[in-house]
Short mmCIF file of C-alpha atoms in Angstrom, two decimals:
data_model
loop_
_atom_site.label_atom_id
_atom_site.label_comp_id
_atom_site.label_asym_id
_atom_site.label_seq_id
_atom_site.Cartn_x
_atom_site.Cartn_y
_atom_site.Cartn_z
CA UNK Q 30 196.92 133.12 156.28
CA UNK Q 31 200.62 131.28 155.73
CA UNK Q 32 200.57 133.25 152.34
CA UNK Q 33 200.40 136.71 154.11
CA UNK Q 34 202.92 135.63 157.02
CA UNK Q 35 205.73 134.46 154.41
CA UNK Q 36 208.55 134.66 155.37
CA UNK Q 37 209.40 137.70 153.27
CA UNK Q 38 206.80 139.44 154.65
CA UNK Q 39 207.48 138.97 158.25
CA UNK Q 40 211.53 139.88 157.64
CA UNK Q 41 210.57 142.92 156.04
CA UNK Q 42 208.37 143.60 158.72
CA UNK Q 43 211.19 142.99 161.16
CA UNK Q 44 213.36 145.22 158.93
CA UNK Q 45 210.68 148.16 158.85
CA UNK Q 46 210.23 147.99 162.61
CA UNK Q 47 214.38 147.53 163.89
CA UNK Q 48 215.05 150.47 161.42
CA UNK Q 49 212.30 152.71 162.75
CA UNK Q 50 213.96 151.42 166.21
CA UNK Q 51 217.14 152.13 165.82
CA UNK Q 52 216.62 155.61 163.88
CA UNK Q 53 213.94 156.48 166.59
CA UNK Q 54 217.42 155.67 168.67
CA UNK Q 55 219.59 158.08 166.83
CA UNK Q 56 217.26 160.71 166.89
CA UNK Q 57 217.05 160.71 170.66
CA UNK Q 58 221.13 161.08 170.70
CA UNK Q 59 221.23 164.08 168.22
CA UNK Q 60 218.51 166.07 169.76
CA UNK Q 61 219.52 165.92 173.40
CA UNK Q 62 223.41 165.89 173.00
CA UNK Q 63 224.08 167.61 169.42
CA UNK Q 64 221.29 169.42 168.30
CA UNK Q 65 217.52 170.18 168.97
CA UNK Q 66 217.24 171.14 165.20
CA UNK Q 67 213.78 169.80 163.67
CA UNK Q 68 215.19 169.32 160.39
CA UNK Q 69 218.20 167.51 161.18
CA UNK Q 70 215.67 164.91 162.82
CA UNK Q 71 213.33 164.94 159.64
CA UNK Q 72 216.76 164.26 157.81
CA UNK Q 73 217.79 161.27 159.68
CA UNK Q 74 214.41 159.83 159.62
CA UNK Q 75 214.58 160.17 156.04
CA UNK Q 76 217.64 158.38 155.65
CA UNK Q 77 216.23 155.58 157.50
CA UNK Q 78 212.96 155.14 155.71
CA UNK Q 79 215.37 155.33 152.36
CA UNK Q 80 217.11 152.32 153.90
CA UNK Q 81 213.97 150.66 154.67
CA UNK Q 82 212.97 151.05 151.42
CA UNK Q 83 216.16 149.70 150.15
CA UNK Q 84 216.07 146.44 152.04
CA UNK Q 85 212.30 145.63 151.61
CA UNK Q 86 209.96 144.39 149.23
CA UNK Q 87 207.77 146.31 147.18
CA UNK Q 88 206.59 149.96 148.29
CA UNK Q 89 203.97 149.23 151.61
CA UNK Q 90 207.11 149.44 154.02
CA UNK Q 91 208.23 152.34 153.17
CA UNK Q 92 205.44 154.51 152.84
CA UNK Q 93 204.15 152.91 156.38
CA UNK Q 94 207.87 154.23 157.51
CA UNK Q 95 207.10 157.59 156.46
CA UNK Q 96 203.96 157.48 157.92
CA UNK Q 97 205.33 156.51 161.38
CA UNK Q 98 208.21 158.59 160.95
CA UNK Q 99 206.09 161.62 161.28
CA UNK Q 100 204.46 161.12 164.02
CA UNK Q 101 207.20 160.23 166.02
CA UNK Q 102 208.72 163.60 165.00
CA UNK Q 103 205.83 165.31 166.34
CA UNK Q 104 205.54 162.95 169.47
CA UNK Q 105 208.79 163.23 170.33
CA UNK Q 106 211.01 165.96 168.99
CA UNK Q 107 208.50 168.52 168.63
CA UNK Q 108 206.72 170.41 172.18
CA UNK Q 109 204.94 169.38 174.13
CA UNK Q 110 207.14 166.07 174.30
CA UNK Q 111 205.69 162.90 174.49
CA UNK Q 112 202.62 163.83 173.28
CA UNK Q 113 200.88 163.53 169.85
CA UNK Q 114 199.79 167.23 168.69
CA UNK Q 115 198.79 168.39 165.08
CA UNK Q 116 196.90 171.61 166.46
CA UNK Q 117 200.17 173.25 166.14
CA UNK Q 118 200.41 176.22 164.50
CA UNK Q 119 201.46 174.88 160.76
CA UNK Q 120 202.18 171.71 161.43
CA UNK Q 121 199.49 170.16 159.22
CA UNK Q 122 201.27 171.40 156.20
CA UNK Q 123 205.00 170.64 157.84
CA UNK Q 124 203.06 166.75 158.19
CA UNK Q 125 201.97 166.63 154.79
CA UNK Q 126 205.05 167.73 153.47
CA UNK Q 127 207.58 165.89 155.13
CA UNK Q 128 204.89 162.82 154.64
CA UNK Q 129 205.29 163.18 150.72
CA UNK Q 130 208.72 163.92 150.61
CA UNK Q 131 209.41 160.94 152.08
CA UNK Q 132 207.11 158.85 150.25
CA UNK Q 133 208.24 159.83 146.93
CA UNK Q 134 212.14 159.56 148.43
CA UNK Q 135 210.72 155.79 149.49
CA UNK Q 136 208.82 155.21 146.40
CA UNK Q 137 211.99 156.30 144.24
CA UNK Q 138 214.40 154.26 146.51
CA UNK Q 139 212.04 151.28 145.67
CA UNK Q 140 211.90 151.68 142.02
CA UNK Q 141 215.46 152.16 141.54
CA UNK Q 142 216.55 149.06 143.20
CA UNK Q 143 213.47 147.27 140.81
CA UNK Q 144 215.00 148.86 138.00
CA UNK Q 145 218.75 147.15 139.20
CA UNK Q 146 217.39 144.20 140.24
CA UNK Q 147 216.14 144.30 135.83
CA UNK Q 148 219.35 144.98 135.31
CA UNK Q 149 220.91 142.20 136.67
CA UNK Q 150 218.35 139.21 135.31
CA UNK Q 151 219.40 141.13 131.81
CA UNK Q 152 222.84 140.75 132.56
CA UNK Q 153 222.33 137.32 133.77
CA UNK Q 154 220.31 136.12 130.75
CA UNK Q 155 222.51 137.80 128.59
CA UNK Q 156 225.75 135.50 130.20
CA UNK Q 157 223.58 132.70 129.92
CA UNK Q 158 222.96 133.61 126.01
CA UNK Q 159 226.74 133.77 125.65
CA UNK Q 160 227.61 130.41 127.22
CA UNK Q 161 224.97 128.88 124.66
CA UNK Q 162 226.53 130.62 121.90
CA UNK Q 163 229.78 129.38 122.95
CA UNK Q 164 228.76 126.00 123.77
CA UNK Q 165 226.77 125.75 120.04
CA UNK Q 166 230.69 127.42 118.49
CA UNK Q 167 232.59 125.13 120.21
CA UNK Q 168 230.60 122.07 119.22
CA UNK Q 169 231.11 123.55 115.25
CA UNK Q 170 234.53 123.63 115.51
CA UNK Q 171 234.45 120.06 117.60
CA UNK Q 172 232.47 118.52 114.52
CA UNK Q 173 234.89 120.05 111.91
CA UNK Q 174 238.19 119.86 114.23
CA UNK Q 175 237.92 116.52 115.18
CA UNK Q 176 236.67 114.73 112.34
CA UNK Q 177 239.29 115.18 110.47
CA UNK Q 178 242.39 113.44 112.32
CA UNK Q 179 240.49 110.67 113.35
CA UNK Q 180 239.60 109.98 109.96
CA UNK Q 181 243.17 110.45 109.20
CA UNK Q 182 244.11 108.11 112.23
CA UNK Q 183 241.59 105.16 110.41
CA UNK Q 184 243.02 105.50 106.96
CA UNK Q 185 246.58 105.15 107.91
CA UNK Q 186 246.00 102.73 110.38
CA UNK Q 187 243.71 100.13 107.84
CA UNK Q 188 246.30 100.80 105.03
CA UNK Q 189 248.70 99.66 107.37
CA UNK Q 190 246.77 96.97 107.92
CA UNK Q 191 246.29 95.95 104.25
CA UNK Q 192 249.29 96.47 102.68
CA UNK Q 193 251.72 95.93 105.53
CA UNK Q 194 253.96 93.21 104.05
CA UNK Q 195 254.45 95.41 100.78
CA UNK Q 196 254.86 98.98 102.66
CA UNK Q 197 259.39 100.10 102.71
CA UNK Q 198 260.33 100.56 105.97
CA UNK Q 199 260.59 104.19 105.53
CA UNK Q 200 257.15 104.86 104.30
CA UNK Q 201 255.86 103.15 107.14
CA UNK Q 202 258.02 104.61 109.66
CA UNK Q 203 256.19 107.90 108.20
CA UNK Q 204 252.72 106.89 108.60
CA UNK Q 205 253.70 105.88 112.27
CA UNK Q 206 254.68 109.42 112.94
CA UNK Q 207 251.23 111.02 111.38
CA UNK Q 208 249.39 108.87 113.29
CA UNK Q 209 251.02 109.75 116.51
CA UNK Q 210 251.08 113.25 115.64
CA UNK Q 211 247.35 113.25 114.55
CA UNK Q 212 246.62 110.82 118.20
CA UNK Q 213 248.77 113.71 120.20
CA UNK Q 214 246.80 116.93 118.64
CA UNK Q 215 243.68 114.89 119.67
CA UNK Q 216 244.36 114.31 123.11
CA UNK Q 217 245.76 118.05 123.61
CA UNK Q 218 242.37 118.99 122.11
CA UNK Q 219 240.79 116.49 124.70
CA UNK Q 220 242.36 118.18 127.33
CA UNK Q 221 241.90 121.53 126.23
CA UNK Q 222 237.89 120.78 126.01
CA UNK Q 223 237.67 119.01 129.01
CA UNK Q 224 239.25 122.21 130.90
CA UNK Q 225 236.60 124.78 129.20
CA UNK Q 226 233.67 122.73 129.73
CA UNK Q 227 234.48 122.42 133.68
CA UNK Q 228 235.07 125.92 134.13
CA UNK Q 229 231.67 126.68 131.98
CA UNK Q 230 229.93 124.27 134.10
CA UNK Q 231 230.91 125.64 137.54
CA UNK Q 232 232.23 121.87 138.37
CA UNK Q 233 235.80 122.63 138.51
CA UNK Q 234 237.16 125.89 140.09
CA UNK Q 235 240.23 127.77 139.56
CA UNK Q 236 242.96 127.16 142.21
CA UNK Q 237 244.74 130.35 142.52
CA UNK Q 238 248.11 130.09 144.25
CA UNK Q 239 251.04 132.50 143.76
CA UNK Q 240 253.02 131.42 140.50
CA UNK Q 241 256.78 132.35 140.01
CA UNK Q 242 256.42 133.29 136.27
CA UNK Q 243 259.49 132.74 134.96
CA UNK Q 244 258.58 128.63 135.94
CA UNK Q 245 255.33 128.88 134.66
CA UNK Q 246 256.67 130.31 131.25
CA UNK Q 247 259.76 128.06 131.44
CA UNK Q 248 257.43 124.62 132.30
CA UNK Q 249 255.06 125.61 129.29
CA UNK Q 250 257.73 125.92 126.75
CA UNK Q 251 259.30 122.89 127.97
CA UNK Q 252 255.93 120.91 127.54
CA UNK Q 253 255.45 122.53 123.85
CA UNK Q 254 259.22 121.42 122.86
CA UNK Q 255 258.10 118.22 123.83
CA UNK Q 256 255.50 118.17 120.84
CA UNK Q 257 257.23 119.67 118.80
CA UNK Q 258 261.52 119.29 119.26
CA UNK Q 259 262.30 121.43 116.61
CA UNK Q 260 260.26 124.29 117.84
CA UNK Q 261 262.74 127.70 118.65
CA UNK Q 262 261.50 130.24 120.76
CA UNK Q 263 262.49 133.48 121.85
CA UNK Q 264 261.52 134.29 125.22
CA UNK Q 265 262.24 137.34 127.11
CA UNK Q 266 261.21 137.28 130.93
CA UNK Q 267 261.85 140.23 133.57
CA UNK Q 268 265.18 139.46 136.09
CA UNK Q 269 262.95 140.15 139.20
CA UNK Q 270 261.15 137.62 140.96
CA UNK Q 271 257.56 137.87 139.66
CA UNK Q 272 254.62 136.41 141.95
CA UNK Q 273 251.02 136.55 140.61
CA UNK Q 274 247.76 134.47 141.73
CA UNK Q 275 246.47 132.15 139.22
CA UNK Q 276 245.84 128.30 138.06
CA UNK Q 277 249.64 127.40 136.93
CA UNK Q 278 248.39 124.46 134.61
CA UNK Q 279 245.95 126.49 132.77
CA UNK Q 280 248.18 129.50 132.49
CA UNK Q 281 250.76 127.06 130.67
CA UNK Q 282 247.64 125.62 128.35
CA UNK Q 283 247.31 129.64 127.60
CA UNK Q 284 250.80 129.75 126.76
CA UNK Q 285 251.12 126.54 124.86
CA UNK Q 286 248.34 127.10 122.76
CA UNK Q 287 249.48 130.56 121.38
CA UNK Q 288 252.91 129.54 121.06
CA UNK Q 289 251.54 126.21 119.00
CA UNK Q 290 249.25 128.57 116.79
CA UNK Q 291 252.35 130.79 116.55
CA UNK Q 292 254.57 127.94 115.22
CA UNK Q 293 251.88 126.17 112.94
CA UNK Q 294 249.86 129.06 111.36
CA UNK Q 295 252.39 131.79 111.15
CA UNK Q 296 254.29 130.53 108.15
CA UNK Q 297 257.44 132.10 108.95
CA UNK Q 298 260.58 130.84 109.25
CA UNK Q 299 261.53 132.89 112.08
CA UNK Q 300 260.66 131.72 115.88
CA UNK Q 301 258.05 133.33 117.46
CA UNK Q 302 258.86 135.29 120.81
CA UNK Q 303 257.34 135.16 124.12
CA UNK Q 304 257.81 138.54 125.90
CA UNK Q 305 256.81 138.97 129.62
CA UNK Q 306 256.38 142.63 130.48
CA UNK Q 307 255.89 143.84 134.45
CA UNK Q 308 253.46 146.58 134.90
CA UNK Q 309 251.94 148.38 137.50
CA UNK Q 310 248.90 146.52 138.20
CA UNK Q 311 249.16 143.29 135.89
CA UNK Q 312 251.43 140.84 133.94
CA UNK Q 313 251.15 141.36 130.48
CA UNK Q 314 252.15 138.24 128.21
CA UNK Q 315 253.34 138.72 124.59
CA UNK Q 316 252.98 135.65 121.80
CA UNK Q 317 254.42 137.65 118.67
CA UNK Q 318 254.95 135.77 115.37
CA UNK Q 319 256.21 137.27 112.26
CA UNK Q 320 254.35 135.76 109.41
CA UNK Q 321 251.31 136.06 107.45
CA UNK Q 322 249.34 137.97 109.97
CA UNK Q 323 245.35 137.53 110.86
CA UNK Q 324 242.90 138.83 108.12
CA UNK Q 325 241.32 141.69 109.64
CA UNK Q 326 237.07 140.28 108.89
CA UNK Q 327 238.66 137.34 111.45
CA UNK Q 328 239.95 139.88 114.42
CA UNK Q 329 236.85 140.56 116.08
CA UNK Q 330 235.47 136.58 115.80
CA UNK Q 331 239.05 134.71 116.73
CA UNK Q 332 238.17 133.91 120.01
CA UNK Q 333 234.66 132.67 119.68
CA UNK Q 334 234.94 129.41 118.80
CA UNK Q 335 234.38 129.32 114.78
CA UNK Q 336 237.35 130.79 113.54
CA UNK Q 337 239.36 128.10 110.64
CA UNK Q 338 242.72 128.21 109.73
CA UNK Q 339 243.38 128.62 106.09
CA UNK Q 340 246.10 126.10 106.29
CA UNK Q 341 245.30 123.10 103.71
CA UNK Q 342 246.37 121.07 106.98
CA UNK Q 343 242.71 121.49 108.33
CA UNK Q 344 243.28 119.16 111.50
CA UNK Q 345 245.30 122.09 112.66
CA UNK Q 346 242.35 124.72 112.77
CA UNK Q 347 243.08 126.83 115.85
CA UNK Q 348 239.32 128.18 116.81
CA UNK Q 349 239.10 125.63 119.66
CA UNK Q 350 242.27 126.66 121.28
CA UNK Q 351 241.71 130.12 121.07
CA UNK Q 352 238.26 130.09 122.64
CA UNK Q 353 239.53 127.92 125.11
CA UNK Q 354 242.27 130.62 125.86
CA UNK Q 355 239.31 132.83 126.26
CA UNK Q 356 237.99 131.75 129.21
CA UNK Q 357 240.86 130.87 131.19
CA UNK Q 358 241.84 134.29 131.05
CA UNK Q 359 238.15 136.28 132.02
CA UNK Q 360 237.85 133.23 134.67
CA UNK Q 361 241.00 134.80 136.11
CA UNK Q 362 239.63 138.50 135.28
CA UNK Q 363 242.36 139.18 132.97
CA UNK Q 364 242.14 140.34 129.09
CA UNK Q 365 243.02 138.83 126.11
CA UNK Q 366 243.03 140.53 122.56
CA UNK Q 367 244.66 139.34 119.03
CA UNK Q 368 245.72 142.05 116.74
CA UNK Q 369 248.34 142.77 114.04
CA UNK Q 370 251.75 144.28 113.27
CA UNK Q 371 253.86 145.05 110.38
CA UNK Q 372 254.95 141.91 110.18
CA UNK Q 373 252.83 139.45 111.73
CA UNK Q 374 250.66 138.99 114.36
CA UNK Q 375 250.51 138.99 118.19
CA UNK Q 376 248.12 137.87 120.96
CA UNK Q 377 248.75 139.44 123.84
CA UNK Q 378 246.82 138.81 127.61
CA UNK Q 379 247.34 140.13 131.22
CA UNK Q 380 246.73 138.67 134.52
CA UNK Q 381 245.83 141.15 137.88
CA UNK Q 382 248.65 141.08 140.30
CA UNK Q 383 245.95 141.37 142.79
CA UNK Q 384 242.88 139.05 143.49
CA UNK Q 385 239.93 141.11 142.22
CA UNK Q 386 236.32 141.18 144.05
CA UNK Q 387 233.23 141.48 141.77
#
């Protein structure tokens, strides 16, 4: 007995029986004000026992719609009024055709939103197959990433330790700086995994506030510089005043992390450049480097997490970053793509002017 009066059963029971209401309701207003037509009546009915359909479970409510549909088409918009009356000339075929046109409209209306509601576990599983494949990446990379300037770290540090009385002041003052610069890539790489991993988990949302960008661009270069004082840059920024919606601190990890890659893996003597361009719809961000370019087996895999520089300095492998970039970017429904030019390559993502509603 509780199993049959579930609570789905009795709201689309309430759903079957306020629709039949309320289009009972219509009907009355379009045949005694607008028109006395049969078949516009049979039409609105059917557009109600379509929405019935639509809004319950399974196929029973809709086919009992149908059923109750015609009668009250022949009880009340059909003479004599009021009164139930199948002895009219051709109505038992006008019954048991507008009964099966409306059960196969129902029966259709069903399946179709079975066939979405497919859909959209298939879509769901297939996200949830994604974030595993990123998770089991990104913990690759972590292994390989990570491993290697803490091991670096140890070294220095115990040789340090052994042979500090016999180390010039020079080479020591050297081993210093690789171990601060090995501690400072780590922590960066901290950060950077700490941001993906709230975002992936749903624990941290983005807070989406409108951004100048010329001090979002300005604040990120100003943070890389700080990591790296020698760094030159070529930035080129629209003179109007530029508002957008997004997370300013991630926006700048975006930057900073394509600029970095752009400095480190390039191998090019000449600065990278950072070009903002204004269009219609979106801001479109341009980190262009003119050096040895991205192999092209590598462009469709950069962002997932496994790809390794080919630098001999292996604690700079970039696939973390760029993964990381990844998400930022589709958690703020923008795009990001990496791709080549004549001389070099370029990484270039956009951000909606506009808040966008899934």
């Amino acid at each position: 007995m509780k199993k049959f009066f579930s609570a789905q059963r009795i709201h689309d029971l309430l759903i079957t029986v306020l629709f039949l209401i309320f289009t009972t309701a219509l009907c009355f207003l379009l045949f005694f004000f607008i028109s006395e037509h049969p078949a516009n009546i049979a039409l609105l009915y059917l557009l109600g026992i379509i929405t019935i359909a639509y809004c319950t479970t399974g196929y029973l409510y809709g086919i009992v719609s149908c059923f109750f549909g015609v009668i009250f088409i022949n009880c009340f918009f059909t003479f004599p009024y009021f009164k139930v009356n199948f002895m009219i000339s051709d109505y038992p075929f006008t019954f048991l055709f507008m009964l099966a046109a409306s059960a196969i409209t129902s029966t259709t209306t069903t399946h179709l939103k079975r066939q979405a509601e497919t859909l959209a576990r298939h879509e769901k599983q297939l996200a949830e197959a994604d974030k595993e494949k990123m998770r089991a990446n990104l913990l690759r990379a972590v292994s390989h990433d990570l491993r290697t300037p803490l091991t670096s770290i140890m070294g220095a540090l115990a040789t340090l330790e052994e042979n500090d009385a016999d180390y010039p002041p020079e080479e020591r003052k050297k081993v210093i700086h690789n171990v601060y610069e090995d501690a400072s890539w780590l922590l960066n790489m901290v950060e950077n995994l700490l941001s993906i991993t709230r975002i992936e988990s749903g624990t941290s949302r983005l807070k989406k506030s409108p951004e100048m960008i010329e001090e979002v661009v300005a604040e990120a270069v100003m943070r890389l510089k700080k990591r790296f004082p020698n760094a030159e840059i070529d930035v080129s920024i629209p003179d109007e005043i530029i508002l957008i919606p997004m997370d300013a601190m991630l926006i700048e990890q975006v930057l900073m992390n394509l600029l970095e890659n752009a400095l480190v893996h390039s191998k090019s003597q000449r600065p990278p450049q950072l070009i903002v361009e204004n269009r219609p719809d979106a801001i479109c961000f341009h980190v262009i480097d003119y050096g040895i370019g991205i192999t092209p087996e590598h462009l469709n895999t950069i962002f997932d997490g496994t790809f390794a520089s080919s630098s001999s300095d292996v604690r700079k492998g970039m696939g973390i970053g760029l993964s990381i970039c990844k998400t930022i970017i589709s958690t703020h429904k923008g795009t990001l793509i990496a791709r080549n030019h004549d001389s070099g390559a370029e990484f270039l993502f956009t951000l909606p002017k506009e808040e966008q509603h899934v």
